[in-house]
Coordinates of C-alpha atoms and ligand atoms in Angstrom, one line a residue:
X212 CA -42.6 243.6 -7.2
X213 CA -46.0 242.0 -7.4
X214 CA -46.5 239.8 -4.1
X215 CA -47.0 236.3 -4.7
X216 CA -49.3 233.4 -3.3
X217 CA -47.4 230.4 -1.7
X218 CA -49.0 227.5 -0.3
X219 CA -47.6 225.3 1.8
X220 CA -48.0 222.6 -0.1
X221 CA -45.7 221.5 -2.6
X222 CA -43.8 218.4 -4.3
X223 CA -40.9 219.1 -2.5
X224 CA -42.3 218.0 0.6
X225 CA -41.5 214.7 2.8
X226 CA -42.6 213.2 5.7
X227 CA -41.1 213.0 8.7
X228 CA -40.7 210.7 12.0
X229 CA -41.7 212.5 15.1
X230 CA -39.1 211.7 17.6
X231 CA -39.5 209.0 20.5
X232 CA -41.2 210.7 24.2
X233 CA -41.0 211.2 26.0
X234 CA -37.8 213.0 25.0
X235 CA -34.7 213.8 27.2
X236 CA -33.9 217.5 27.8
X237 CA -31.4 217.3 25.6
X238 CA -33.1 216.6 22.0
X239 CA -34.7 220.0 22.1
X240 CA -32.8 222.3 23.8
X241 CA -31.7 225.7 23.5
X242 CA -27.8 226.3 24.2
X243 CA -26.3 229.4 24.6
X244 CA -22.9 229.4 23.8
X245 CA -20.8 231.5 25.7
X246 CA -17.5 232.8 25.4
X247 CA -16.2 233.1 28.5
X248 CA -13.2 235.8 27.6
X249 CA -15.9 238.1 26.5
X250 CA -18.9 237.5 28.2
X251 CA -18.7 239.6 31.6
X252 CA -16.1 240.6 33.4
X253 CA -16.4 239.8 37.5
X254 CA -13.3 241.4 38.7
X255 CA -12.4 244.3 36.6
X256 CA -8.9 243.1 34.8
X257 CA -10.7 243.0 31.6
X258 CA -11.1 239.5 30.5
X259 CA -14.8 237.8 31.0
X260 CA -13.9 235.5 33.9
X261 CA -16.2 232.8 35.9
X262 CA -17.8 234.9 38.5
X263 CA -18.6 237.6 35.9
X264 CA -20.7 234.9 33.9
X265 CA -22.2 233.9 37.2
X266 CA -23.6 237.5 37.9
X267 CA -25.2 237.4 34.6
X268 CA -26.9 233.6 35.0
X269 CA -30.5 235.8 35.6
X270 CA -30.3 237.1 31.6
X271 CA -29.9 234.0 30.3
X272 CA -33.4 232.7 32.6
X273 CA -34.8 236.0 31.7
X274 CA -34.2 235.1 27.3
X275 CA -35.4 231.5 27.9
X276 CA -32.6 229.6 27.1
X277 CA -32.3 225.6 28.7
X278 CA -28.4 225.3 29.0
X279 CA -24.8 226.9 28.2
X280 CA -21.6 226.0 26.4
X281 CA -18.8 227.7 27.9
X282 CA -15.7 227.6 25.9
X283 CA -13.0 226.0 27.2
X284 CA -11.8 227.6 30.9
X285 CA -8.8 225.6 31.3
X286 CA -5.3 226.9 32.1
X287 CA -3.8 227.5 28.7
X288 CA -1.0 228.5 26.4
X289 CA -3.2 231.5 24.7
X290 CA -2.2 230.5 21.0
X291 CA -5.6 229.4 20.6
X292 CA -8.5 231.4 22.4
X293 CA -8.1 228.6 25.0
X294 CA -8.0 225.4 22.7
X295 CA -4.6 224.6 23.6
X296 CA -5.2 223.4 27.3
X297 CA -2.5 222.8 30.2
X298 CA -4.6 221.2 32.3
X299 CA -8.0 219.9 32.0
X300 CA -8.6 219.3 35.5
X301 CA -8.0 222.7 36.6
X302 CA -9.9 226.2 35.8
X303 CA -7.4 229.3 33.8
X304 CA -6.4 232.1 36.7
X305 CA -8.0 234.1 34.5
X306 CA -11.1 232.8 34.8
X307 CA -11.3 231.8 38.2
X308 CA -10.7 228.1 40.1
X309 CA -12.6 225.2 40.2
X310 CA -14.3 226.7 43.3
X311 CA -15.9 229.5 40.6
X312 CA -16.8 226.3 38.8
X313 CA -18.7 224.4 41.0
X314 CA -20.7 227.8 42.5
X315 CA -21.5 228.6 38.9
X316 CA -22.8 225.0 37.9
X317 CA -25.3 225.1 41.6
X318 CA -25.8 228.7 40.8
X319 CA -27.2 227.4 37.4
X320 CA -28.8 224.5 38.5
X321 CA -31.1 226.7 41.0
X322 CA -31.9 228.8 37.9
X323 CA -33.2 225.5 35.6
X324 CA -30.2 225.9 33.3
X325 CA -27.6 223.3 32.6
X326 CA -23.9 223.8 32.0
X327 CA -21.9 222.4 29.1
X328 CA -17.6 222.3 29.1
X329 CA -16.0 222.5 25.9
X330 CA -13.3 219.4 26.4
X331 CA -10.6 219.8 23.7
X332 CA -9.1 215.6 23.3
X333 CA -7.6 215.8 19.7
X334 CA -4.1 218.2 21.0
X335 CA -3.2 219.9 24.0
X336 CA -0.9 223.2 24.9
X337 CA 2.9 223.1 23.8
X338 CA 2.8 224.0 27.3
X339 CA 1.5 220.4 29.1
X340 CA 3.5 218.7 31.2
X341 CA 3.2 215.8 28.6
X342 CA 4.4 217.6 26.0
X343 CA 7.2 218.9 27.5
X344 CA 8.2 215.6 29.0
X345 CA 8.7 214.5 25.4
X346 CA 10.0 216.9 24.3
X347 CA 13.1 216.8 26.9
X348 CA 13.2 213.4 26.3
X349 CA 12.4 211.1 22.9
X350 CA 12.5 207.7 24.8
X351 CA 10.0 208.5 27.8
X352 CA 6.6 207.5 28.0
X353 CA 5.0 211.1 27.4
X354 CA 6.9 211.1 23.6
X355 CA 4.3 208.2 22.9
X356 CA 1.5 209.8 23.1
X357 CA 2.2 212.6 20.4
X358 CA 2.9 212.4 16.7
X359 CA 7.0 212.6 16.2
X360 CA 8.7 211.6 13.2
X361 CA 12.9 211.5 13.0
X362 CA 15.2 214.5 12.0
X363 CA 14.8 214.7 8.0
X364 CA 15.1 217.0 5.2
X365 CA 11.5 217.2 5.1
X366 CA 8.1 216.9 6.8
X367 CA 7.2 213.3 7.3
X368 CA 3.5 214.3 4.9
X369 CA 1.9 216.5 2.7
X370 CA -0.3 217.1 5.8
X371 CA -1.2 220.7 5.9
X372 CA -2.5 223.1 8.9
X373 CA -6.1 224.2 9.4
X374 CA -4.6 227.5 9.9
X375 CA -1.6 227.7 7.5
X376 CA 1.4 226.5 6.4
X377 CA 2.6 222.3 7.5
X378 CA 0.9 220.6 10.0
X379 CA 4.9 219.6 11.0
X380 CA 7.6 221.7 13.2
X381 CA 10.7 220.9 14.2
X382 CA 11.6 220.2 18.1
X383 CA 14.7 222.2 19.1
X384 CA 16.7 218.6 18.5
X385 CA 15.4 218.3 15.2
X386 CA 12.6 216.0 15.3
X387 CA 8.7 217.0 13.4
X388 CA 5.8 216.7 15.9
X389 CA 2.5 216.8 14.1
X390 CA 0.2 219.8 14.5
X391 CA -3.4 219.7 12.4
X392 CA -4.0 223.4 14.3
X393 CA -1.1 225.7 15.5
X394 CA 2.5 224.4 16.4
X395 CA 1.7 225.2 20.1
X396 CA -1.2 222.5 19.7
X397 CA 0.7 219.5 18.8
X398 CA -1.7 216.4 18.4
X399 CA -2.3 213.3 20.5
X400 CA -1.5 210.0 19.6
X401 CA -4.8 208.0 20.8
X402 CA -3.5 204.6 19.7
X403 CA -1.3 205.1 23.0
X404 CA -4.0 203.8 25.9
X405 CA -2.3 206.3 28.2
X406 CA -4.2 209.3 26.0
X407 CA -7.6 207.8 26.5
X408 CA -7.6 207.0 30.3
X409 CA -6.5 210.1 30.8
X410 CA -9.4 211.6 29.1
X411 CA -11.7 209.1 31.1
X412 CA -10.3 210.8 34.0
X413 CA -10.7 214.3 32.8
X414 CA -14.4 213.4 32.1
X415 CA -15.6 212.3 35.6
X416 CA -13.5 214.9 37.0
X417 CA -16.0 217.6 35.6
X418 CA -19.4 215.0 35.8
X419 CA -18.4 214.5 39.6
X420 CA -18.9 218.2 39.6
X421 CA -22.3 218.3 38.4
X422 CA -21.8 219.7 34.9
X423 CA -24.5 218.2 32.2
X424 CA -22.3 217.0 29.9
X425 CA -19.1 218.6 26.9
X426 CA -18.9 219.8 23.8
X427 CA -16.3 217.9 22.2
X428 CA -13.6 219.8 20.2
X429 CA -12.4 218.4 16.9
X430 CA -14.5 214.9 17.6
X431 CA -13.7 213.9 13.8
X432 CA -9.8 214.1 14.6
X433 CA -8.0 211.9 17.0
X434 CA -6.9 209.1 15.1
X435 CA -4.3 209.7 12.2
X436 CA -4.2 207.6 9.2
X437 CA -1.6 204.7 10.6
X438 CA 0.8 205.2 8.4
X439 CA 1.1 208.7 7.8
X440 CA 0.2 208.5 4.3
X441 CA -0.3 211.8 2.4
X442 CA -3.2 213.4 2.1
X443 CA -4.9 212.8 -1.8
X444 CA -6.1 216.8 -1.7
X445 CA -5.3 219.9 -0.5
X446 CA -7.9 221.9 2.7
X447 CA -10.3 224.5 1.3
X448 CA -11.5 226.7 4.3
X449 CA -14.9 227.4 1.9
X450 CA -16.0 223.7 2.0
X451 CA -18.7 222.6 3.7
X452 CA -16.3 220.6 5.9
X453 CA -13.4 218.4 5.1
X454 CA -14.0 215.5 2.7
X455 CA -11.9 212.2 0.9
X456 CA -9.5 214.7 -0.4
X457 CA -8.1 215.1 3.6
X458 CA -9.0 211.3 4.1
X459 CA -5.5 210.7 6.0
X460 CA -5.9 213.3 8.7
X461 CA -9.8 212.9 10.1
X462 CA -12.6 210.5 10.7
X463 CA -10.9 207.2 10.9
X464 CA -12.9 204.4 11.7
X465 CA -11.5 204.1 15.2
X466 CA -12.8 207.5 16.8
X467 CA -16.2 206.2 16.7
X468 CA -15.0 203.1 19.9
X469 CA -13.8 206.4 21.9
X470 CA -17.3 208.0 21.5
X471 CA -18.7 204.4 22.4
X472 CA -16.6 204.7 25.7
X473 CA -17.4 208.5 26.4
X474 CA -21.4 207.8 26.3
X475 CA -21.3 204.9 28.8
X476 CA -19.4 207.2 30.8
X477 CA -21.8 209.7 30.7
X478 CA -24.5 207.3 31.2
X479 CA -23.7 207.1 34.6
X480 CA -24.5 210.3 34.7
X481 CA -28.7 211.0 34.7
X482 CA -29.1 213.3 31.8
X483 CA -25.9 214.4 30.6
X484 CA -25.0 214.8 27.1
X485 CA -22.6 215.1 24.2
X486 CA -22.1 217.5 21.7
X487 CA -19.4 217.2 18.9
X488 CA -18.0 219.4 16.5
X489 CA -17.3 217.0 12.9
X490 CA -15.9 219.5 10.1
X491 CA -16.8 216.5 7.2
X492 CA -18.5 218.2 4.2
X493 CA -21.0 215.0 4.1
X494 CA -23.5 215.0 6.5
X495 CA -24.3 211.5 6.3
X496 CA -20.6 210.6 8.1
X497 CA -20.8 213.8 11.2
X498 CA -24.4 212.2 11.9
X499 CA -22.5 208.5 12.3
X500 CA -21.1 210.8 15.4
X501 CA -24.4 210.7 17.1
X502 CA -25.5 207.1 16.5
X503 CA -27.6 206.1 19.6
X504 CA -24.3 204.4 21.6
X505 CA -21.9 207.5 20.5
X506 CA -22.1 211.1 21.1
X507 CA -25.8 212.7 21.9
X508 CA -25.5 215.0 19.1
X509 CA -22.9 216.1 16.2
X510 CA -23.3 219.7 14.8
X511 CA -25.7 220.4 11.9
X512 CA -22.8 223.4 10.5
X513 CA -24.4 223.2 7.1
X514 CA -27.2 226.8 7.7
X515 CA -23.5 228.5 8.9
X516 CA -21.9 227.9 6.2
X517 CA -25.1 228.8 3.6
X518 CA -25.3 231.9 1.8
X519 CA -28.7 233.6 2.2
X520 CA -31.3 231.3 -0.3
X521 CA -33.9 229.8 -0.5
X522 CA -32.6 226.6 -2.4
X523 CA -29.6 226.6 -0.4
X524 CA -31.4 226.7 3.3
X525 CA -33.9 224.3 2.5
X526 CA -31.1 221.7 0.6
X527 CA -29.3 222.7 4.6
X528 CA -32.3 221.7 6.5
X529 CA -33.4 218.6 4.5
X530 CA -29.9 217.1 4.0
X531 CA -29.8 217.5 8.2
X532 CA -33.0 215.9 8.7
X533 CA -32.8 213.2 6.7
X534 CA -28.9 212.8 8.1
X535 CA -29.9 212.9 11.6
X536 CA -33.0 211.0 11.6
X537 CA -31.5 207.8 10.0
X538 CA -29.9 207.3 13.2
X539 CA -32.6 208.7 15.3
X540 CA -30.7 211.7 16.6
X541 CA -31.7 215.0 17.0
X542 CA -30.4 217.7 15.0
X543 CA -28.2 219.9 16.4
X544 CA -28.7 223.7 14.4
X545 CA -26.2 226.0 14.5
X546 CA -26.1 229.4 12.8
X547 CA -23.4 231.1 14.6
X548 CA -20.1 230.6 16.6
X549 CA -17.0 231.7 17.8
X550 CA -15.2 230.2 14.7
X551 CA -17.7 232.3 12.5
X552 CA -18.2 236.0 11.0
X553 CA -21.3 236.9 12.9
X554 CA -25.1 236.7 11.1
X555 CA -25.9 239.8 10.4
X556 CA -22.4 240.2 8.7
X557 CA -22.7 236.8 6.3
X558 CA -26.0 237.9 5.5
X559 CA -25.4 241.5 3.5
X560 CA -24.7 243.7 7.1
X561 CA -26.5 247.0 7.8
X562 CA -30.6 246.3 7.6
X563 CA -30.4 244.3 5.4
X564 CA -28.2 241.6 7.2
X565 CA -30.6 242.7 10.4
X566 CA -33.8 241.4 9.2
X567 CA -32.1 238.3 7.7
X568 CA -30.8 237.5 11.1
X569 CA -34.5 238.0 12.6
X570 CA -35.5 236.3 9.8
X571 CA -33.1 233.6 10.5
X572 CA -33.6 233.6 14.6
X573 CA -36.9 232.2 13.5
X574 CA -35.9 229.4 11.3
X575 CA -33.3 228.0 13.7
X576 CA -35.6 228.4 16.5
X577 CA -38.9 226.5 14.7
X578 CA -36.7 223.4 13.4
X579 CA -37.2 220.1 15.5
X580 CA -33.9 219.4 17.4
X581 CA -31.6 221.5 19.2
X582 CA -30.6 225.0 18.6
X583 CA -27.3 226.7 19.3
X584 CA -27.6 230.5 20.0
X585 CA -23.7 232.4 19.8
X586 CA -23.8 235.0 22.4
X587 CA -24.2 237.9 21.3
X588 CA -26.0 236.6 18.3
X589 CA -29.9 237.3 20.3
X590 CA -28.3 241.2 20.4
X591 CA -28.1 241.0 16.6
X592 CA -24.4 241.4 16.9
X593 CA -22.3 242.4 13.1
X594 CA -19.1 241.4 12.6
X595 CA -16.4 243.3 14.7
X596 CA -13.8 245.2 12.9
X597 CA -10.1 244.3 15.0
X598 CA -7.4 246.7 14.2
X599 CA -4.8 244.2 12.9
X600 CA -2.1 245.7 16.1
X601 CA -5.4 243.6 18.8
X602 CA -5.4 240.3 17.0
X603 CA -5.4 237.4 18.1
X604 CA -6.4 234.3 16.5
X605 CA -3.1 232.4 14.8
X606 CA -5.5 232.0 11.4
X607 CA -4.6 235.6 10.9
X608 CA -1.0 235.8 11.8
X609 CA -0.6 232.2 10.4
X610 CA -1.9 233.5 7.0
X611 CA -0.1 236.8 7.1
X612 CA -3.0 238.7 7.3
X613 CA -4.6 237.2 4.3
X614 CA -7.2 235.6 6.6
X615 CA -8.6 238.0 8.5
X616 CA -9.6 235.6 11.4
X617 CA -11.8 235.0 14.5
X618 CA -11.4 238.2 16.4
X619 CA -14.3 240.3 15.3
X620 CA -17.1 237.6 16.7
X621 CA -15.1 237.1 19.7
X622 CA -15.5 240.5 21.2
X623 CA -16.9 241.3 24.5
X624 CA -20.8 241.5 25.3
X625 CA -22.3 244.9 25.1
X626 CA -24.1 245.5 28.4
X627 CA -25.3 248.3 29.0
X628 CA -25.0 251.9 27.1
X629 CA -21.7 253.4 28.6
X630 CA -18.5 253.3 26.9
X631 CA -17.4 250.4 28.3
X632 CA -20.3 248.7 27.5
X633 CA -20.6 247.4 30.9
X634 CA -18.1 244.8 30.4
X635 CA -15.9 244.9 33.2
X636 CA -16.9 247.0 36.4
X637 CA -16.2 250.9 36.8
X638 CA -12.8 251.6 36.7
X639 CA -11.5 248.4 34.9
X640 CA -8.5 247.4 33.1
X641 CA -8.9 247.8 29.6
X642 CA -10.7 244.9 27.8
X643 CA -8.9 242.2 26.5
X644 CA -10.2 243.5 22.9
X645 CA -11.1 246.8 21.9
X646 CA -14.8 247.7 22.3
X647 CA -16.3 248.7 18.7
X648 CA -18.0 252.2 18.4
X649 CA -21.1 251.1 17.5
X650 CA -21.7 248.3 20.3
X651 CA -23.4 251.0 23.0
X652 CA -25.9 250.5 20.3
X653 CA -26.9 247.3 20.8
X654 CA -26.3 247.1 24.6
X655 CA -29.1 244.7 26.4
X656 CA -29.9 247.6 28.5
X657 CA -31.0 249.3 25.5
X658 CA -32.9 246.5 23.9
X659 CA -34.5 245.5 26.9
X660 CA -36.4 248.8 26.7
X661 CA -37.3 248.1 23.2
X662 CA -40.4 245.8 22.6
X663 CA -39.1 245.8 18.8
X664 CA -35.1 244.7 18.9
X665 CA -33.6 241.4 18.4
X666 CA -33.2 240.8 21.8
X667 CA -36.8 240.8 22.3
X668 CA -37.8 238.6 19.4
X669 CA -35.6 236.1 20.3
X670 CA -37.0 235.7 24.1
X671 CA -40.5 236.0 22.3
X672 CA -40.0 232.9 20.1
X673 CA -37.5 231.6 23.2
X674 CA -41.0 231.5 24.9
X675 CA -43.6 230.5 22.3
X676 CA -41.0 227.2 21.2
X677 CA -41.6 226.3 25.3
X678 CA -45.1 226.6 25.2
X679 CA -45.6 225.2 21.3
X680 CA -44.6 221.3 21.4
X681 CA -44.5 221.7 17.3
X682 CA -41.9 224.3 17.3
X683 CA -38.3 222.4 18.2
X684 CA -39.7 219.0 18.7
X685 CA -42.0 217.0 16.8
X686 CA -41.8 216.8 13.2
X687 CA -41.1 218.8 10.0
X688 CA -41.6 219.3 6.6
X689 CA -39.9 221.3 4.3
X690 CA -41.0 223.0 1.0
X691 CA -39.4 225.2 -1.3
X692 CA -41.2 227.8 -3.7
X693 CA -39.1 229.8 -5.6
X694 CA -37.4 232.4 -2.9
X695 CA -39.7 230.9 0.0
X696 CA -39.2 228.8 2.1
X697 CA -41.6 226.7 4.9
X698 CA -40.9 224.5 7.7
X699 CA -44.4 222.9 8.7
X700 CA -43.9 221.3 12.3
X701 CA -46.1 219.2 13.9
X702 CA -46.5 218.2 17.1
X703 CA -48.4 216.9 19.6
X704 CA -51.4 217.0 17.0
X705 CA -50.6 220.6 17.2
X706 CA -48.8 222.4 13.7
X707 CA -46.5 225.3 13.1
X708 CA -45.5 226.8 9.9
X709 CA -42.4 228.8 9.8
X710 CA -42.5 230.5 6.3
X711 CA -39.2 232.6 5.2
X712 CA -39.5 235.3 2.3
X713 CA -34.9 235.2 1.2
X714 CA -36.3 236.6 -1.9
X715 CA -37.1 240.7 -2.8
X716 CA -40.3 241.0 -3.6
X717 CA -43.3 240.7 -0.6
X718 CA -45.3 237.2 -1.0
X719 CA -48.4 236.5 -0.3
X720 CA -48.7 233.6 2.6
X721 CA -51.9 231.9 3.1
X722 CA -52.8 231.5 6.9
X723 CA -55.4 229.1 8.2
X724 CA -54.9 229.8 11.3
X725 CA -52.7 232.9 13.9
X726 CA -49.9 234.8 13.1
X727 CA -47.8 233.7 16.1
X728 CA -44.6 235.6 15.8
X729 CA -43.3 237.7 13.0
X730 CA -39.4 239.2 12.6
X731 CA -40.4 242.0 10.7
X732 CA -42.6 245.5 12.2
X733 CA -44.9 245.3 9.6
X734 CA -46.9 241.8 9.0
X735 CA -50.2 242.9 7.3
X736 CA -53.1 240.2 7.5
X737 CA -56.3 240.1 5.9
X738 CA -58.3 237.5 3.8
X739 CA -57.0 234.5 5.1
X740 CA -53.3 235.8 3.6
X741 CA -50.0 237.5 5.1
X742 CA -48.2 239.8 3.3
X743 CA -44.5 238.7 3.8
X744 CA -42.1 240.9 3.1
X745 CA -38.7 240.3 1.8
X746 CA -36.0 238.9 4.5
X747 CA -38.4 238.2 7.1
X748 CA -40.1 235.2 8.4
X749 CA -43.6 234.1 10.1
X750 CA -44.9 232.0 12.3
X751 CA -48.0 230.9 11.8
X752 CA -50.2 228.1 14.0
X753 CA -52.4 226.3 12.1
X754 CA -56.1 226.1 13.6
Ligands
NOJ42 C1 -12.6 223.8 17.1 C2 -12.6 225.4 17.9 O1 -14.0 225.8 17.8 C3 -11.7 226.3 17.5 O2 -12.0 227.0 17.7 C4 -10.6 225.8 17.3 O3 -9.4 226.7 16.6 C5 -10.5 224.9 16.7 N1 -11.3 223.4 17.1 C6 -8.9 223.9 17.7 O4 -9.1 223.2 18.9
CA43 CA1 -12.2 239.1 35.0

């Protein structure tokens, strides 16, 4: 395929406003997402824990991230990977105790890392003391904190659980209760003031222990249509997010007052932040959750859900920059998390998937705003095949196996090339999810010794991002010519272009400066141009 010449100029280029300075840390932070159960097992029971994570903090400083977000660490019924919380102001004994969490926060602070926790306000566990009291007595104050409906033949409305099946289940005495996720996750009734008061207590409990903020689960939920009316349409897991078809369950206007209140609490604690999980199809709506008096950030999942296509990526980047720019919030870019197939696999798997994941990493870390890196993506881990009998995810069970579920992106981290990949100490119990056969090949120990590894690419990119104000902060213009996407990033008068070749042939990219970093091994440059292979990206600093 002949090489084509690509220039930075394009009719699609749009200027972006520069961000304000001095900037708070979170506007351009790189946040590393730790799936606690699978990160590092300190005590040998086969389950990742706080002690294991603490011991691995130096790895995160070596890598060069700014903060970590820990998936739920609370005592949990275990029905949904910790997102069914029994006690919001405690630590699950599987992970340690509150003193361990305090020690983690202190160690992290010494190393220059901030710690964000996950908070789950839309629902509790069915084992939470409130729900138990509500089951025991329909007239109890606790019963008012959930959504119950009197016994009847049919559920109160047509709402569906995101994990499959109806969103209503019966209590032993025949009442209905609402759960937009698993039946073990009853939805809270945020119209009861006791609910809001208790969560404020929870926020302060952890902020007083030095955490730097929270990732807020299902932040577009909490309130439901007051009349519990039928939804106009069905939920589809293939959409970018929820839209008008699910208007009665999500995105009720009252929820924004909760975020205003939570913001005001965070404002009492310097340098803390909230990032919301807002799975709405319309990014304009998502951005409203991070207006100046609400959460600091709300995730932009557009790239996480985009196929490997320059058109889709250009649209995703542009839409996010526009939507969040309008509310003066940074975009929080996400390419992977514990709910989606690993990006190497999403982008085609094997060598092609890995090459694309490397290129995507350069794009992620160039874009202005905050970047979220899911543990293991820096190793290029593929989606693991988890045998059905080992699966834990309720999505697999509630869809009767029709949906594979999320276990394949949640298997333990490979630290070394031994059979147990160094996840647990020697002689430990079996890991909670089986270690895939190919895992030792991707181990941290191997990749640290290989200068061309995915891990070194991330590390180099993070170091350059810290050095160059054009990367991660500042302003960006997006352009696309055919299969080539260019993001031109400018900060403090310097410009770096991130050019991504998403097509199938090598392209020539005109370069008036230095190649800072390339995702492919060979990116020859001569006569003012670089030859960019397919499925690769380059950072070009302009002189
Ligand atoms: C979003 C979380 O990321 C996911 O893992 C969880 O299953 C649901 N919220 C329900 O809490
Ligand atoms: Ca353990």
